[in-house]
Structures are given as C-alpha cells and as structure tokens.
Amino acid sequence: MATDVLIKENKLLKQRFPDEANKHYTYPSIDKLLDNLNHLADMIENHKSVQRPRLRTLENYYKGNNETILEGQRRKEEHQADNRATHNFAKYVSQFIQGYMVGIPLKTSYDDKNVEEMLRDMNRINDADEHNSELILDQSIFGRAYELLYRSKADENRFTTVDVMNTFVIYDDTVERTPIAGVRYFYNDYTKEESVYLYTDTYRIIYKIDEDGKLTEDDAEPHVFGGVPIIEYENNRFRQGDFEDVLTLIDLYDGAQSDIANYSQDLNDAILAIFGRFDLDGYGDKDPLEIMKMMKDANLFHFEPPVDGEGREGRADAKYLYKQYDVQGSEAYKTRLANDIHLFTATPNMNDERFSANQSGEAMKYKLFLLEQKRAAKERRFKKSLRDRYRLINNVMKMASEGEFDVSKLTITFTENLPKNIAQEMEWFNAAGGRLSQKTMIDQLRFVENADEELERIEEEEKRKPINKNLYDFPGDKIEEVTADGE
C-alpha cells in the first residue's frame, strides 16, 4: 500500500481515474449505519466528488463529447486552424454489444405453465425487453447498472432502471458481500432541497440533507421485498465499461484526424515565398502589396529574376511554404489505432473488407470469438442479478398470497443476435431425412415470442372453423332412410 501511495505521489502512475472512483461501499451492518448517519453522508459526498466524475466522463464519450480533444489549447498560433474532430467509437462499442446480447430479447421460462404465464404477464407490464436492454447498455457504458423494484398503486410488481449518477449499493464487509442498503440521492432545482432515499431489506427511509451535509429523517415506509430492492448489475469483476480501457486510443485517433483537418485548412492560408523581384514598371506609384494583391486576384505573378554581384541572373520562382504531410504514414497510423480499438474492445471492424456480410452465422462466430468470451462472462453476472430480481418479487407474491415459484427452476436464455442462414440449415436437415415438430419450427421465428402460445392460438382457430358438410357428400349418391320394418 505504501508503494502505491509513493508511486502516486511521484506522479509515475498516470491513471485517468483513481482507484477510489470505482470502489464498492462496505459497512459492517445496516443497524450500525443507521446509528452513524454521518458515515452515510460521507459515502454520498464521496460518490459525488470521486465516483461521479468517472461516470460523467464515460457518459460524455458515449454521447460523442470526447473530453480530451474538446478541452484545452491545441494550437499555439491564434491564426491557425483549430479543428476538434470527435469519433464516437464509444457508442459503436456499447451499441454493438447491446444489440449482440439482447437484440433478440432474452427469454425466461418455467416448467409450470401457470407460473410461466404469470411471469410473462409481469414482464409485459414492465416492458422487460426494453428494460433489460437498457440495463445492458448502462452496464456497457458505466460498468454498472441499477434496478429499483417497487409495488405500484395498482398492486403490481414493477421494476425500473435508476440513474447511475446518483445511485449506489452498500454491501456488508463479509466475504459474501451481501447488500445491506441501496441509496438514491438527488437535488430538486425548484424546491432547492436535496433528498436521500435509503432502501434497506425492510424499509424505505427518506432523509433531507441540510447545508452542512447532515442527514435528517423525513419519512419512513416499510416494504415486504425481503431484501434490498435496489439491485446492482455489474459488467465485470472490476465494474469497468466496455470502452473504458481504450479512451486513450480514442483520444489519439481524435488528435490524428483533427491534425489532418487543420493541415488541410492551414494549406489555404500558406505563406507565398517569391524568389526574385516584382516588375513594377507600368504600375506608377502604387504600393507593392497592392500590386501583389492585384496579381493574386488575376492568378498571375510577374517578377524579374534576381541578379548577383557579377551581373548574372538567377532563377525566378514562387511557391507556398507549408508543413509537408506524410499521407501514407498518417493513414497507416490511424488504421492501426482503429484496429487496436476494435481489438481491445472485442468488437468487429465493419470497415474491414474481410468482415463480409455474406458469411454464414457460424463463420461470423469465429470472427467474434473474443466477443463471445466477453458475452459469456457478462451473461453469468446478468443472470445472477436477474435471479435476485425474481427472488424479491417472489417474496412479495408470497406475502400478498399471489402464489409463489422456485427461482432456482427459472430458465433464463440469451440468444446472440447473429445473421443465420436458417433456410440452408433446414435444407440440409430435410435432405438428411430429419423431421421437426411444429413447436421447434415456430421457435425459430423471431417475431413469435412464445411457441406454446402460438400453438394454442392455432388450435383455437382450428376449433372455430365451420365444418363443410359438403365435403362428406359424394356426387350421385343418394342417402335413403331405412324404416323400422327394414324398408
């Protein structure tokens, strides 16, 4: 620890963000925290001053407001061009990963149809597909995402995303790292009041923050989730965003592209160097600068060659003075930077001619091998938090006598969003003599959410179809009635 401090004091370790900007908040227990509200106030202040700047920087890069290229002075001479070109690699990385993971919505299934139907209805009420997609995006940008569970006025179990800029979770200091509280704080521009919402496993407590940073309880309300209703979704072990470790490479690319733009613009204002002397005959007493401007406007310069001391004439010439630009070297440098950004974020470079759109899904997987490894790790962490969501909802359902289910039996399925040649696969399967059930074939359709529901709809439609009695009559046949006497 002393070595780390020494390195930082000597400024040998040049990190963009300090380690404290992404640390977890821990405390022995919720009871001790409630007895020491000044420690909670310190955590909030630390989050504002140390953690939020990192989150704000990552948000700026995602929005294309790349801070390094947009801040400070880049050109020493005021008359030179000062273009600031930003390149939104950050949005490309996060949106690609978001689409790859949940472009096809994840599915939650259960072996009991009644429970599965209940979960499906709840997910529809909460628009779970969009909600999960937003969580994945926040994870990718900030390295973390937060979800708040609550019971609506209509007695519905609801969940929503909350802003990472003013939300954090406090864990106990055991090896299990169990959440003991969730915190949301915000400032109201109209009332000029700052409030803190503290969620424990049994209560939601509201505090007001005075000018001295002291917390005063304003309201308290119990809940029956049986756990902290703010759930944290971590992107990875270090809570690092998907483009966070290539911010310096993005800065270098911005700088290189901006320098090229400045070069092109400065070339228009290059200095004209004349080797010789102007022929001023016929211009009278006009100022030489005015004569030069007249010639420039006419795109013609007329000047005499210089004469040395022995009367010999030199060569007359005129040319612009400007910094020479190595086109090939500069383009190779930018290409290398772009390739490194894609390599270290495990995202494909769509400008790569070898990344053809005509390849099959299996061939694409080999090109996305690194992203597949990242996806697997992200999915495991996402499923863990997702099960926490349904575990807390199950607790509420039991208390409200709305039924219950075993969260361990819940199946969560991610499907990578890749182009697939289903027709080719089906052709090969049929040629091999294979057969598929209707449910399996319907499952391959992306616009069908649930195959079982679709089969039930088909069955209901078949039952409602009118029976055509004429199908059972044969032309020329005459149906005769047989009496009791056999006549």
XYZ file of C-alpha atoms in Angstrom, residues 150 193 302 333 339 371:
6
model
C -41.427 -1.346 -6.156
C -33.791 20.633 -1.415
C 5.125 38.776 -62.997
C -1.209 5.328 -38.068
C -7.738 -1.729 -35.318
C -16.728 -11.031 -28.022
